[in-house]
């Protein structure tokens, strides 16, 4: 959700941080002068979801500003002020405010409630983002490396991306990104009905690239497995908030993992061209086919030229073609993890980085094609 913040800069900066914690990105902060706001509104009308206005000390000036803003936009206007008299608040609403928050009252809860209802009201009009999952038939095949770097590559292209670490028994996507999350996915509400944009936004850790991470728990003891309904709801909410949701999956067999899998648009299966890994991957493909999972892409990771089983010999074992051959660059991958900087940033010219960029480019094309098909299939009113 994007907002324009109208008000004195010293107050606006404090409010901007509070809004960011709730998933509201302040795209622009402008002074209290309506003439300044007019140009910004006209330029950002299509990208703006709401206006946040900090009230002046003089209520008449605030009402005049609201009236002018309402002539320029039909987007929601949240007014922040210190007025407490119901009659004065009603005048603000009549002047054009969609809602009013008393900054001296229960400020945080009021803001949470308003944003929740705003998201709930508009969710039917929101285009759901593409949900992409990465998994492997066995451990040590580089699933997290692919998920992190492909997600980051999409974020570098300007897309809004959420990375979900669904390795509930020891996920380390946060280490790949150099983040120290204060919250994790297990802190989602127990009841799926209580999971919405506001509650989920509070659990996200933001990477400098702009990508959001919903981290896995950091400790292995005393953890409760999330209910499938909560996983399903959480990923659905993230898809309504982002262009892409990238899921780093632990497996495809546990109940909470299956709940995520039912939402996936494209599944990328990582493996190594070694006989045990090929056999496990073949079994995984059979399982996915039996459960009518389509749009599965095979990523042969850490392939070394001139050694081991060739692609041509591996494909008959898998009984299908391999979509991506990702070169063996263990040193670069390990160095990137050790410093907490993904390969696409630390070694952007490496073959591994280029392979991840290729996958993310295909993900983007899949999404654009789906959006185009949805647009064509829309009924003419």
Coordinates of C-alpha atoms in Angstrom, one line a residue:
X1 CA 0.0 0.0 0.0
X2 CA 1.4 3.4 -1.0
X3 CA 0.7 6.7 0.6
X4 CA 1.4 10.4 0.3
X5 CA 2.0 12.1 3.6
X6 CA 1.0 15.7 4.0
X7 CA 2.4 17.6 7.0
X8 CA 5.4 19.2 8.8
X9 CA 8.5 17.2 8.1
X10 CA 9.5 16.6 11.8
X11 CA 6.1 15.0 12.5
X12 CA 5.9 13.3 9.2
X13 CA 9.2 11.4 9.8
X14 CA 7.9 9.8 13.0
X15 CA 4.6 8.9 11.3
X16 CA 6.4 7.5 8.3
X17 CA 8.2 4.9 10.4
X18 CA 4.9 3.9 12.1
X19 CA 3.2 3.4 8.8
X20 CA 6.1 1.4 7.4
X21 CA 5.8 -1.1 10.2
X22 CA 2.2 -1.7 9.0
X23 CA 3.1 -2.3 5.4
X24 CA 2.3 1.3 4.2
X25 CA 5.0 2.8 2.1
X26 CA 5.2 6.5 2.1
X27 CA 6.0 7.3 -1.5
X28 CA 6.3 11.0 -0.9
X29 CA 6.1 13.5 1.9
X30 CA 5.1 17.1 1.0
X31 CA 4.6 20.3 3.0
X32 CA 1.2 21.4 4.4
X33 CA 0.7 23.7 1.5
X34 CA -2.1 22.5 -0.7
X35 CA -0.4 24.0 -3.8
X36 CA 2.6 21.7 -3.2
X37 CA 0.3 18.7 -2.7
X38 CA -1.7 19.3 -5.9
X39 CA 1.3 18.6 -8.2
X40 CA 2.3 15.4 -6.3
X41 CA -1.3 14.1 -6.3
X42 CA -1.7 14.6 -10.0
X43 CA 1.7 12.9 -10.7
X44 CA 1.1 9.9 -8.4
X45 CA -2.7 9.5 -8.7
X46 CA -2.5 6.0 -10.1
X47 CA 0.1 4.7 -7.7
X48 CA -1.3 6.2 -4.5
X49 CA -3.6 4.2 -2.3
X50 CA -4.3 6.7 0.4
X51 CA -3.4 10.2 1.8
X52 CA -2.2 10.7 5.4
X53 CA -2.7 14.3 6.6
X54 CA -1.4 15.8 9.8
X55 CA -3.8 18.4 11.1
X56 CA -2.8 22.1 11.6
X57 CA -3.4 23.8 14.9
X58 CA -6.1 25.9 13.3
X59 CA -9.0 23.5 12.5
X60 CA -10.4 25.9 9.8
X61 CA -7.1 25.6 7.9
X62 CA -7.2 21.8 8.2
X63 CA -10.8 21.8 6.9
X64 CA -9.9 24.0 4.0
X65 CA -7.0 21.6 3.1
X66 CA -9.3 18.6 3.3
X67 CA -11.8 20.2 1.0
X68 CA -9.1 21.0 -1.5
X69 CA -7.7 17.5 -1.4
X70 CA -11.1 16.0 -1.9
X71 CA -11.5 17.9 -5.1
X72 CA -8.3 16.4 -6.4
X73 CA -8.7 12.7 -5.4
X74 CA -11.2 10.1 -4.4
X75 CA -8.6 8.1 -2.5
X76 CA -9.1 7.6 1.3
X77 CA -7.8 10.4 3.5
X78 CA -6.7 9.6 7.1
X79 CA -6.4 12.7 9.3
X80 CA -4.1 12.7 12.3
X81 CA -4.8 15.3 15.0
X82 CA -5.2 16.2 18.6
X83 CA -8.9 17.3 18.5
X84 CA -11.2 15.3 20.8
X85 CA -14.6 16.9 20.5
X86 CA -17.0 14.8 18.4
X87 CA -18.4 17.9 16.7
X88 CA -15.0 19.0 15.5
X89 CA -14.2 15.5 14.2
X90 CA -17.5 15.4 12.3
X91 CA -16.6 18.7 10.6
X92 CA -13.3 17.2 9.4
X93 CA -15.2 14.2 8.0
X94 CA -17.6 16.5 6.2
X95 CA -14.7 18.4 4.8
X96 CA -13.3 15.3 3.2
X97 CA -11.5 13.1 5.8
X98 CA -12.3 9.4 5.4
X99 CA -11.3 8.7 9.0
X100 CA -9.7 10.5 12.0
X101 CA -7.1 9.3 14.5
X102 CA -6.5 11.1 17.8
X103 CA -2.7 10.9 18.2
X104 CA -3.1 11.4 22.0
X105 CA -5.4 8.4 22.3
X106 CA -5.1 4.7 21.4
X107 CA -3.1 5.7 18.3
X108 CA -1.6 2.3 17.2
X109 CA -4.7 0.2 17.6
X110 CA -6.9 2.8 15.8
X111 CA -4.4 2.9 12.9
X112 CA -4.3 -0.9 12.8
X113 CA -8.1 -1.2 12.7
X114 CA -8.5 1.5 10.0
X115 CA -5.8 -0.1 7.7
X116 CA -7.3 -3.6 8.2
X117 CA -10.8 -2.4 7.2
X118 CA -9.3 -0.5 4.3
X119 CA -7.4 -3.6 3.0
X120 CA -10.5 -5.8 3.6
X121 CA -12.7 -3.4 1.6
X122 CA -10.4 -3.3 -1.4
X123 CA -9.1 -6.9 -1.4
X124 CA -11.6 -8.0 -4.1
X125 CA -10.1 -5.4 -6.5
X126 CA -6.5 -6.4 -5.8
X127 CA -4.7 -8.4 -8.4
X128 CA -3.2 -11.4 -6.6
X129 CA 0.5 -11.7 -7.1
X130 CA 2.3 -14.7 -8.5
X131 CA 3.2 -17.4 -6.0
X132 CA 6.4 -19.2 -6.7
X133 CA 7.9 -22.1 -4.7
X134 CA 11.3 -23.7 -4.6
X135 CA 11.8 -27.2 -3.2
X136 CA 14.2 -30.2 -3.4
X137 CA 13.7 -33.9 -3.2
X138 CA 16.7 -34.0 -0.8
X139 CA 18.7 -31.6 1.3
X140 CA 21.9 -29.8 0.2
X141 CA 20.8 -29.0 -3.4
X142 CA 20.7 -25.3 -3.0
X143 CA 17.0 -24.6 -2.7
X144 CA 17.4 -21.6 -0.3
X145 CA 20.2 -20.1 -2.5
X146 CA 17.9 -20.2 -5.6
X147 CA 14.9 -18.9 -3.8
X148 CA 16.8 -16.0 -2.2
X149 CA 18.6 -14.9 -5.3
X150 CA 15.7 -15.3 -7.7
X151 CA 13.5 -13.2 -5.3
X152 CA 16.2 -10.6 -4.9
X153 CA 16.6 -10.4 -8.7
X154 CA 12.9 -9.7 -9.1
X155 CA 13.1 -7.0 -6.4
X156 CA 16.1 -5.4 -8.2
X157 CA 13.8 -5.0 -11.2
X158 CA 11.4 -2.9 -9.2
X159 CA 8.8 -5.6 -8.3
X160 CA 7.4 -6.0 -4.8
X161 CA 8.6 -9.3 -3.4
X162 CA 7.9 -11.3 -0.3
X163 CA 10.2 -14.3 0.6
X164 CA 8.6 -16.9 2.9
X165 CA 11.0 -19.2 4.7
X166 CA 8.9 -22.3 5.2
X167 CA 11.7 -24.3 6.7
X168 CA 10.1 -24.5 10.1
X169 CA 12.8 -26.7 11.5
X170 CA 15.9 -24.6 10.7
X171 CA 15.4 -22.2 7.8
X172 CA 18.3 -19.8 7.2
X173 CA 17.1 -17.4 4.5
X174 CA 17.7 -14.6 6.9
X175 CA 21.4 -15.5 7.0
X176 CA 21.6 -15.4 3.2
X177 CA 20.3 -11.9 3.4
X178 CA 22.3 -10.7 6.3
X179 CA 19.1 -10.0 8.4
X180 CA 18.4 -10.6 12.0
X181 CA 14.6 -10.8 12.1
X182 CA 12.8 -9.9 15.3
X183 CA 9.7 -11.9 14.3
X184 CA 9.0 -15.1 12.4
X185 CA 6.2 -17.0 10.7
X186 CA 5.2 -18.9 13.9
X187 CA 4.0 -15.6 15.4
X188 CA 1.1 -15.5 13.0
X189 CA -2.2 -15.7 14.7
X190 CA -3.5 -19.1 15.6
X191 CA -6.9 -18.4 14.0
X192 CA -6.8 -17.9 10.2
X193 CA -9.6 -15.3 10.6
X194 CA -7.1 -13.1 12.6
X195 CA -4.5 -13.1 9.8
X196 CA -4.7 -10.0 7.6
X197 CA -2.5 -7.4 6.0
X198 CA -1.8 -5.5 9.3
X199 CA -0.9 -8.5 11.4
X200 CA 1.3 -10.1 8.6
X201 CA 3.1 -6.8 7.8
X202 CA 4.3 -6.6 11.4
X203 CA 6.2 -9.9 11.0
X204 CA 8.1 -8.9 7.8
X205 CA 11.8 -8.0 7.8
X206 CA 12.7 -5.6 5.0
X207 CA 16.0 -6.1 3.1
X208 CA 17.8 -3.1 1.6
X209 CA 16.7 -4.3 -1.9
X210 CA 13.1 -3.8 -0.9
X211 CA 12.3 -7.5 -0.6
X212 CA 10.4 -8.5 2.5
X213 CA 11.2 -11.6 4.4
X214 CA 8.9 -13.7 6.5
X215 CA 11.5 -15.6 8.4
X216 CA 11.5 -19.1 9.8
X217 CA 11.9 -19.6 13.6
X218 CA 15.5 -19.3 14.8
X219 CA 15.2 -22.0 17.6
X220 CA 14.3 -25.6 17.1
X221 CA 13.0 -26.4 20.6
X222 CA 9.5 -25.7 21.9
X223 CA 8.1 -24.8 18.5
X224 CA 4.5 -25.6 17.5
X225 CA 3.8 -26.5 13.9
X226 CA 1.5 -23.9 12.2
X227 CA -1.9 -25.1 11.2
X228 CA -2.4 -25.5 7.5
X229 CA -5.2 -23.0 7.4
X230 CA -2.9 -20.3 8.9
X231 CA -0.2 -21.0 6.3
X232 CA -2.8 -20.9 3.5
X233 CA -4.2 -17.6 4.8
X234 CA -0.8 -16.0 5.4
X235 CA 0.5 -16.7 1.9
X236 CA -2.8 -15.5 0.4
X237 CA -2.5 -12.2 2.3
X238 CA 1.1 -11.8 1.1
X239 CA 0.0 -12.4 -2.5
X240 CA -2.5 -9.6 -2.2
X241 CA 0.2 -7.3 -0.9
X242 CA 3.1 -8.1 -3.4
X243 CA 3.7 -8.8 -7.0
X244 CA 5.5 -12.0 -6.2
X245 CA 5.6 -14.4 -3.2
X246 CA 8.6 -16.7 -3.2
X247 CA 8.4 -19.7 -0.9
X248 CA 11.5 -21.6 0.3
X249 CA 9.8 -24.9 1.1
X250 CA 11.1 -27.6 3.5
X251 CA 9.3 -30.4 1.6
X252 CA 6.0 -31.2 -0.1
X253 CA 4.7 -33.8 2.3
X254 CA 4.0 -32.1 5.7
X255 CA 0.5 -30.7 6.1
X256 CA 1.6 -27.1 6.4
X257 CA 3.8 -27.4 3.3
X258 CA 1.0 -29.0 1.3
X259 CA -1.2 -26.0 2.3
X260 CA 1.3 -23.7 0.7
X261 CA 1.7 -25.9 -2.3
X262 CA -2.1 -25.7 -3.1
X263 CA -1.6 -21.9 -3.8
X264 CA 1.6 -22.2 -6.0
X265 CA 1.5 -21.0 -9.6
X266 CA 4.9 -22.4 -10.5
X267 CA 7.1 -24.9 -8.6
X268 CA 10.9 -25.0 -9.2
X269 CA 12.5 -28.3 -8.1
X270 CA 16.2 -28.2 -7.4
X271 CA 18.4 -31.3 -7.6
X272 CA 21.9 -32.5 -8.5
X273 CA 22.8 -34.7 -11.4
X274 CA 23.8 -37.6 -9.2
X275 CA 22.1 -40.9 -9.2
X276 CA 20.6 -40.7 -5.6
X277 CA 19.3 -37.2 -6.3
X278 CA 17.9 -38.2 -9.7
X279 CA 16.0 -41.1 -8.2
X280 CA 14.5 -39.0 -5.4
X281 CA 13.6 -36.3 -7.9
X282 CA 11.8 -38.8 -10.1
X283 CA 9.8 -40.0 -7.1
X284 CA 9.0 -36.4 -6.3
X285 CA 7.8 -35.8 -9.8
X286 CA 5.6 -38.8 -9.7
X287 CA 4.1 -37.6 -6.4
X288 CA 3.4 -34.1 -7.9
X289 CA 1.8 -35.6 -11.0
X290 CA -0.4 -37.8 -8.9
X291 CA -1.6 -34.7 -7.1
X292 CA -2.1 -32.8 -10.3
X293 CA 0.6 -30.3 -9.7
X294 CA 1.4 -28.6 -13.0
X295 CA 3.9 -25.9 -14.0
X296 CA 6.9 -27.8 -12.5
X297 CA 10.3 -26.6 -13.6
X298 CA 13.5 -28.7 -13.1
X299 CA 16.7 -27.0 -12.0
X300 CA 19.8 -29.1 -12.1
X301 CA 22.0 -27.2 -9.6
X302 CA 25.8 -27.3 -9.1
X303 CA 26.5 -29.0 -12.4
X304 CA 30.2 -29.4 -13.2
X305 CA 31.3 -29.8 -16.8
X306 CA 33.2 -32.9 -17.8
X307 CA 32.3 -34.9 -14.7
X308 CA 29.5 -37.1 -13.4
X309 CA 26.3 -37.9 -15.3
X310 CA 25.5 -35.8 -18.4
X311 CA 22.2 -34.0 -18.9
X312 CA 21.4 -36.4 -21.8
X313 CA 21.8 -39.4 -19.5
X314 CA 19.9 -37.8 -16.6
X315 CA 16.7 -36.9 -18.5
X316 CA 15.7 -40.5 -19.3
X317 CA 15.9 -41.2 -15.5
X318 CA 13.7 -38.2 -14.8
X319 CA 11.4 -39.0 -17.8
X320 CA 11.3 -35.4 -18.7
X321 CA 13.6 -32.6 -19.8
X322 CA 15.7 -30.4 -17.5
X323 CA 14.8 -26.7 -17.7
X324 CA 17.8 -25.1 -16.1
X325 CA 21.5 -26.2 -15.8
X326 CA 23.0 -24.1 -13.0
X327 CA 26.8 -24.2 -12.9
X328 CA 28.9 -25.3 -9.9
X329 CA 30.3 -22.2 -8.2
X330 CA 30.5 -23.4 -4.6
X331 CA 33.2 -20.9 -3.5
X332 CA 31.2 -17.9 -4.7
X333 CA 27.9 -19.3 -3.2
X334 CA 29.6 -20.0 0.1
X335 CA 31.3 -16.6 0.3
X336 CA 28.0 -14.8 -0.4
X337 CA 26.3 -16.7 2.4
X338 CA 29.1 -16.1 4.8
X339 CA 28.9 -12.3 4.3
X340 CA 25.1 -12.3 4.1
X341 CA 25.0 -10.8 0.6
X342 CA 23.3 -12.8 -2.1
X343 CA 25.2 -13.9 -5.2
X344 CA 23.3 -11.6 -7.6
X345 CA 24.6 -8.7 -5.6
X346 CA 28.0 -9.9 -4.4
X347 CA 29.0 -11.7 -7.7
X348 CA 26.6 -10.3 -10.3
X349 CA 28.7 -11.5 -13.2
X350 CA 29.0 -15.1 -12.0
X351 CA 27.4 -17.9 -13.9
X352 CA 25.3 -18.7 -10.8
X353 CA 24.0 -15.2 -10.6
X354 CA 23.2 -15.2 -14.3
X355 CA 21.3 -18.4 -14.0
X356 CA 19.2 -17.0 -11.1
X357 CA 18.5 -13.9 -13.2
X358 CA 17.4 -16.1 -16.1
X359 CA 15.0 -18.0 -13.8
X360 CA 13.6 -14.7 -12.4
X361 CA 13.2 -13.4 -15.9
X362 CA 11.1 -16.4 -16.8
X363 CA 9.0 -16.0 -13.6
X364 CA 8.3 -12.4 -14.6
X365 CA 7.3 -13.5 -18.1
X366 CA 4.9 -16.2 -16.7
X367 CA 3.3 -13.5 -14.5
X368 CA 2.9 -11.0 -17.4
X369 CA 1.4 -13.7 -19.6
X370 CA -1.1 -14.6 -16.9
X371 CA -2.0 -11.0 -16.4
X372 CA -2.5 -10.5 -20.1
X373 CA -4.7 -13.6 -20.4
X374 CA -6.8 -12.5 -17.4
X375 CA -7.2 -9.1 -19.0
X376 CA -8.4 -10.7 -22.3
X377 CA -10.8 -13.0 -20.5
X378 CA -12.5 -10.2 -18.6
X379 CA -16.1 -9.7 -19.6
X380 CA -17.0 -6.5 -21.5
X381 CA -19.4 -4.5 -19.5

